[in-house]
PDB file of C-alpha atoms in Angstrom:
ATOM      1  CA  MET W  30     -10.057  21.997 -14.550  1.00 95.00           C
ATOM      2  CA  ASN W  31      -9.788  22.723 -10.437  1.00 97.00           C
ATOM      3  CA  ILE W  32      -8.789  20.330  -7.738  1.00 98.00           C
ATOM      4  CA  LYS W  33      -8.146  20.160  -4.341  1.00 98.00           C
ATOM      5  CA  ILE W  34      -7.842  18.382  -1.014  1.00 98.00           C
ATOM      6  CA  ILE W  35      -9.575  18.843   1.266  1.00 98.00           C
ATOM      7  CA  CYS W  36      -8.179  17.590   5.061  1.00 97.00           C
ATOM      8  CA  VAL W  37      -8.324  17.857   8.305  1.00 96.00           C
ATOM      9  CA  GLY W  38      -5.264  18.786  10.525  1.00 94.00           C
ATOM     10  CA  LYS W  39      -2.052  20.282   9.733  1.00 93.00           C
ATOM     11  CA  LEU W  40       0.901  18.229   7.450  1.00 91.00           C
ATOM     12  CA  LYS W  41       3.899  19.037   9.728  1.00 89.00           C
ATOM     13  CA  GLU W  42       6.809  16.652   8.840  1.00 93.00           C
ATOM     14  CA  LYS W  43       9.367  18.117   6.292  1.00 96.00           C
ATOM     15  CA  TYR W  44       9.547  15.116   3.595  1.00 95.00           C
ATOM     16  CA  TRP W  45       5.584  15.089   3.100  1.00 95.00           C
ATOM     17  CA  LYS W  46       5.337  18.347   1.747  1.00 95.00           C
ATOM     18  CA  GLN W  47       8.219  17.882   0.409  1.00 97.00           C
ATOM     19  CA  GLY W  48       6.706  14.978  -1.864  1.00 97.00           C
ATOM     20  CA  ILE W  49       3.277  16.795  -1.826  1.00 97.00           C
ATOM     21  CA  ALA W  50       4.867  19.820  -3.463  1.00 97.00           C
ATOM     22  CA  GLU W  51       6.622  18.324  -6.234  1.00 97.00           C
ATOM     23  CA  TYR W  52       3.736  15.738  -7.615  1.00 97.00           C
ATOM     24  CA  SER W  53       1.310  19.928  -6.836  1.00 97.00           C
ATOM     25  CA  LYS W  54       4.230  21.208  -8.928  1.00 97.00           C
ATOM     26  CA  ARG W  55       3.495  17.857 -12.042  1.00 97.00           C
ATOM     27  CA  LEU W  56      -0.066  18.928 -11.532  1.00 98.00           C
ATOM     28  CA  GLY W  57       0.122  22.545 -12.888  1.00 97.00           C
ATOM     29  CA  LYS W  58       0.525  21.413 -16.376  1.00 96.00           C
ATOM     30  CA  PHE W  59      -2.932  19.548 -15.936  1.00 96.00           C
ATOM     31  CA  CYS W  60      -5.570  21.347 -13.689  1.00 97.00           C
ATOM     32  CA  LYS W  61      -5.296  24.113 -10.581  1.00 98.00           C
ATOM     33  CA  PHE W  62      -4.735  21.832  -7.717  1.00 98.00           C
ATOM     34  CA  GLU W  63      -4.761  23.173  -3.923  1.00 97.00           C
ATOM     35  CA  ILE W  64      -5.329  21.740  -0.593  1.00 97.00           C
ATOM     36  CA  VAL W  65      -6.955  23.094   1.698  1.00 98.00           C
ATOM     37  CA  GLU W  66      -7.080  22.599   5.252  1.00 97.00           C
ATOM     38  CA  VAL W  67      -8.786  22.159   8.059  1.00 98.00           C
ATOM     39  CA  PRO W  68      -8.145  22.191  11.964  1.00 96.00           C
ATOM     40  CA  ASP W  69      -8.557  19.412  13.269  1.00 94.00           C
ATOM     41  CA  GLU W  70     -10.573  19.200  16.954  1.00 93.00           C
ATOM     42  CA  LYS W  71      -8.650  18.008  19.973  1.00 87.00           C
ATOM     43  CA  ALA W  72      -9.818  15.313  21.552  1.00 81.00           C
ATOM     44  CA  PRO W  73      -8.996  13.136  24.698  1.00 79.00           C
ATOM     45  CA  GLU W  74      -7.165   9.529  23.901  1.00 82.00           C
ATOM     46  CA  LYS W  75     -10.647   7.518  25.652  1.00 87.00           C
ATOM     47  CA  LEU W  76     -13.856   8.975  23.922  1.00 89.00           C
ATOM     48  CA  SER W  77     -17.423   8.039  24.566  1.00 90.00           C
ATOM     49  CA  GLU W  78     -18.893   7.273  21.001  1.00 91.00           C
ATOM     50  CA  ALA W  79     -21.300  10.220  21.435  1.00 92.00           C
ATOM     51  CA  GLN W  80     -17.823  12.594  21.877  1.00 93.00           C
ATOM     52  CA  MET W  81     -16.332  10.814  18.569  1.00 93.00           C
ATOM     53  CA  GLU W  82     -19.855  11.832  16.832  1.00 94.00           C
ATOM     54  CA  ASN W  83     -19.761  15.391  18.120  1.00 95.00           C
ATOM     55  CA  VAL W  84     -15.721  15.365  17.379  1.00 95.00           C
ATOM     56  CA  LYS W  85     -16.848  13.893  13.236  1.00 96.00           C
ATOM     57  CA  LYS W  86     -19.446  16.434  13.522  1.00 97.00           C
ATOM     58  CA  THR W  87     -17.230  19.034  14.300  1.00 97.00           C
ATOM     59  CA  GLU W  88     -14.376  18.766  11.511  1.00 97.00           C
ATOM     60  CA  GLY W  89     -17.302  17.821   8.705  1.00 98.00           C
ATOM     61  CA  GLU W  90     -19.153  21.424   9.875  1.00 98.00           C
ATOM     62  CA  ARG W  91     -15.245  22.658   8.595  1.00 98.00           C
ATOM     63  CA  ILE W  92     -15.743  20.406   5.509  1.00 98.00           C
ATOM     64  CA  LEU W  93     -18.439  20.907   4.142  1.00 98.00           C
ATOM     65  CA  GLY W  94     -17.588  24.722   5.242  1.00 98.00           C
ATOM     66  CA  LYS W  95     -14.750  24.642   2.404  1.00 98.00           C
ATOM     67  CA  ILE W  96     -16.973  22.458  -0.360  1.00 98.00           C
ATOM     68  CA  LYS W  97     -18.408  24.221  -3.130  1.00 97.00           C
ATOM     69  CA  ASP W  98     -22.322  23.821  -4.835  1.00 96.00           C
ATOM     70  CA  ARG W  99     -20.079  22.593  -8.282  1.00 96.00           C
ATOM     71  CA  ASP W 100     -17.809  20.460  -6.700  1.00 98.00           C
ATOM     72  CA  TYR W 101     -17.698  16.938  -7.204  1.00 98.00           C
ATOM     73  CA  VAL W 102     -17.138  15.039  -4.167  1.00 98.00           C
ATOM     74  CA  TYR W 103     -14.725  12.191  -3.676  1.00 98.00           C
ATOM     75  CA  ALA W 104     -14.974  11.259   0.165  1.00 98.00           C
ATOM     76  CA  LEU W 105     -12.019   8.634   0.571  1.00 97.00           C
ATOM     77  CA  ALA W 106     -13.439   6.126   3.204  1.00 94.00           C
ATOM     78  CA  ILE W 107     -12.398   2.803   3.877  1.00 89.00           C
ATOM     79  CA  LEU W 108     -15.158   1.242   2.748  1.00 90.00           C
ATOM     80  CA  GLY W 109     -15.829   2.508  -0.233  1.00 95.00           C
ATOM     81  CA  LYS W 110     -15.216   1.549  -4.033  1.00 96.00           C
ATOM     82  CA  GLU W 111     -11.143   0.326  -4.675  1.00 96.00           C
ATOM     83  CA  ARG W 112     -10.144   1.511  -8.189  1.00 97.00           C
ATOM     84  CA  THR W 113      -7.503   0.826 -10.356  1.00 96.00           C
ATOM     85  CA  SER W 114      -4.979   3.714 -11.816  1.00 96.00           C
ATOM     86  CA  GLU W 115      -6.806   3.394 -15.052  1.00 96.00           C
ATOM     87  CA  GLU W 116     -10.000   3.572 -13.755  1.00 97.00           C
ATOM     88  CA  PHE W 117      -9.791   6.111 -11.501  1.00 98.00           C
ATOM     89  CA  ALA W 118      -8.226   7.974 -14.871  1.00 97.00           C
ATOM     90  CA  SER W 119     -10.872   7.418 -16.933  1.00 97.00           C
ATOM     91  CA  GLU W 120     -13.352   9.014 -14.598  1.00 97.00           C
ATOM     92  CA  ILE W 121     -11.532  12.079 -13.984  1.00 97.00           C
ATOM     93  CA  GLU W 122     -11.494  12.007 -17.873  1.00 97.00           C
ATOM     94  CA  ASN W 123     -14.994  11.729 -17.710  1.00 97.00           C
ATOM     95  CA  LEU W 124     -16.262  13.616 -15.342  1.00 97.00           C
ATOM     96  CA  THR W 125     -14.693  17.095 -17.011  1.00 92.00           C
ATOM     97  CA  THR W 126     -16.301  15.426 -20.454  1.00 92.00           C
ATOM     98  CA  TYR W 127     -19.344  15.920 -19.174  1.00 92.00           C
ATOM     99  CA  GLY W 128     -19.010  19.484 -17.253  1.00 91.00           C
ATOM    100  CA  ARG W 129     -17.902  18.490 -14.171  1.00 95.00           C
ATOM    101  CA  SER W 130     -14.049  20.437 -13.732  1.00 93.00           C
ATOM    102  CA  ASP W 131     -14.449  21.020  -9.876  1.00 97.00           C
ATOM    103  CA  LEU W 132     -13.661  18.402  -8.133  1.00 98.00           C
ATOM    104  CA  ALA W 133     -12.760  18.216  -4.160  1.00 98.00           C
ATOM    105  CA  PHE W 134     -11.239  15.109  -2.265  1.00 98.00           C
ATOM    106  CA  VAL W 135     -11.857  15.403   1.342  1.00 98.00           C
ATOM    107  CA  ILE W 136      -9.865  12.943   4.349  1.00 97.00           C
ATOM    108  CA  GLY W 137     -11.461  13.077   7.393  1.00 95.00           C
ATOM    109  CA  GLY W 138      -9.049  13.006  10.572  1.00 93.00           C
ATOM    110  CA  SER W 139      -8.143  10.237  12.604  1.00 89.00           C
ATOM    111  CA  LEU W 140     -12.293   9.191  13.864  1.00 92.00           C
ATOM    112  CA  GLY W 141     -13.027   9.739  10.019  1.00 93.00           C
ATOM    113  CA  LEU W 142     -15.695  11.887   8.052  1.00 96.00           C
ATOM    114  CA  SER W 143     -19.034  12.690   9.613  1.00 97.00           C
ATOM    115  CA  GLU W 144     -22.304  11.715   8.508  1.00 97.00           C
ATOM    116  CA  ASP W 145     -22.801  14.763   6.519  1.00 98.00           C
ATOM    117  CA  VAL W 146     -20.009  14.935   4.740  1.00 98.00           C
ATOM    118  CA  LEU W 147     -20.157  11.131   3.480  1.00 98.00           C
ATOM    119  CA  LYS W 148     -24.071  12.471   2.084  1.00 98.00           C
ATOM    120  CA  ARG W 149     -22.626  15.232   0.835  1.00 98.00           C
ATOM    121  CA  ALA W 150     -19.852  12.703  -1.744  1.00 98.00           C
ATOM    122  CA  ASP W 151     -21.034  12.235  -4.945  1.00 98.00           C
ATOM    123  CA  SER W 152     -18.370   9.367  -4.845  1.00 98.00           C
ATOM    124  CA  GLN W 153     -16.466   7.336  -1.972  1.00 97.00           C
ATOM    125  CA  ILE W 154     -13.001   5.961  -3.100  1.00 97.00           C
ATOM    126  CA  SER W 155     -11.185   3.322  -0.953  1.00 96.00           C
ATOM    127  CA  PHE W 156      -7.187   3.251  -1.233  1.00 94.00           C
ATOM    128  CA  GLY W 157      -7.779  -0.104   0.338  1.00 91.00           C
ATOM    129  CA  ARG W 158      -8.414  -1.526   4.242  1.00 88.00           C
ATOM    130  CA  PHE W 159      -5.017  -0.406   5.389  1.00 86.00           C
ATOM    131  CA  THR W 160      -5.577   2.228   7.826  1.00 83.00           C
ATOM    132  CA  MET W 161      -2.292   4.511   6.803  1.00 85.00           C
ATOM    133  CA  PRO W 162      -1.566   7.715   8.488  1.00 87.00           C
ATOM    134  CA  HIS W 163      -3.553  10.974   6.700  1.00 86.00           C
ATOM    135  CA  GLN W 164      -0.238  12.186   5.447  1.00 91.00           C
ATOM    136  CA  LEU W 165       0.717   9.983   3.953  1.00 94.00           C
ATOM    137  CA  MET W 166      -2.340   9.675   2.489  1.00 95.00           C
ATOM    138  CA  ARG W 167      -2.044  13.277   1.040  1.00 96.00           C
ATOM    139  CA  LEU W 168       0.673  12.271  -0.118  1.00 97.00           C
ATOM    140  CA  VAL W 169      -0.598   8.943  -1.904  1.00 96.00           C
ATOM    141  CA  LEU W 170      -3.927  10.937  -3.377  1.00 98.00           C
ATOM    142  CA  THR W 171      -1.417  13.802  -4.594  1.00 98.00           C
ATOM    143  CA  GLU W 172       0.494  10.894  -6.720  1.00 97.00           C
ATOM    144  CA  GLN W 173      -2.911   9.098  -8.042  1.00 97.00           C
ATOM    145  CA  ILE W 174      -4.407  11.880  -9.311  1.00 98.00           C
ATOM    146  CA  TYR W 175      -0.622  12.822 -11.193  1.00 98.00           C
ATOM    147  CA  ARG W 176      -1.027   9.545 -12.696  1.00 97.00           C
ATOM    148  CA  ALA W 177      -4.444   9.830 -13.312  1.00 97.00           C
ATOM    149  CA  PHE W 178      -3.691  12.676 -15.725  1.00 97.00           C
ATOM    150  CA  MET W 179      -0.646  10.833 -16.765  1.00 97.00           C
ATOM    151  CA  ILE W 180      -2.925   7.713 -17.682  1.00 97.00           C
ATOM    152  CA  ASN W 181      -4.903  10.092 -19.955  1.00 96.00           C
ATOM    153  CA  SER W 182      -2.646  11.711 -21.714  1.00 95.00           C
ATOM    154  CA  GLY W 183      -0.572   8.681 -23.095  1.00 95.00           C
ATOM    155  CA  SER W 184       2.743   9.511 -21.096  1.00 92.00           C
ATOM    156  CA  PRO W 185       4.553   6.506 -20.201  1.00 89.00           C
ATOM    157  CA  TYR W 186       4.842   7.587 -16.925  1.00 86.00           C
ATOM    158  CA  HIS W 187       1.940   4.576 -15.354  1.00 71.00           C
ATOM    159  CA  LYS W 188       4.244   1.784 -16.539  1.00 72.00           C
TER     160      LYS W 188
END
């Protein structure tokens, strides 16, 4: 199984990198795991609606360039479907059972995801209606992917 997180922007803080590195290492026994960063589009603080759409479109094109045809794509979106950890684990297990072993999770930039990326997504997933720093979301998502594998393997980690 191949899992990648495609995200906008670079991870700078050492503590985020350390947490993600730990879960990435743990995931190594279950799948090939990678994080793919695409550059964020520089934008001034105050943007018009059209400028915001242009930023999302540019970042979206960069994201779409990293998605393969065979990838099953999850877009992280506030309005996406919320799942429990158990539901998420079951979904991943079902995808692999039916031959979908290449999963891509997409985390957009500070303005969110373009319509083109949302249309390409096979599913939208939400971690609630809170706004979180994108760096934190990477860590949370990586941990939840690891948790899904632990649930599916019957490990007590989840308890």
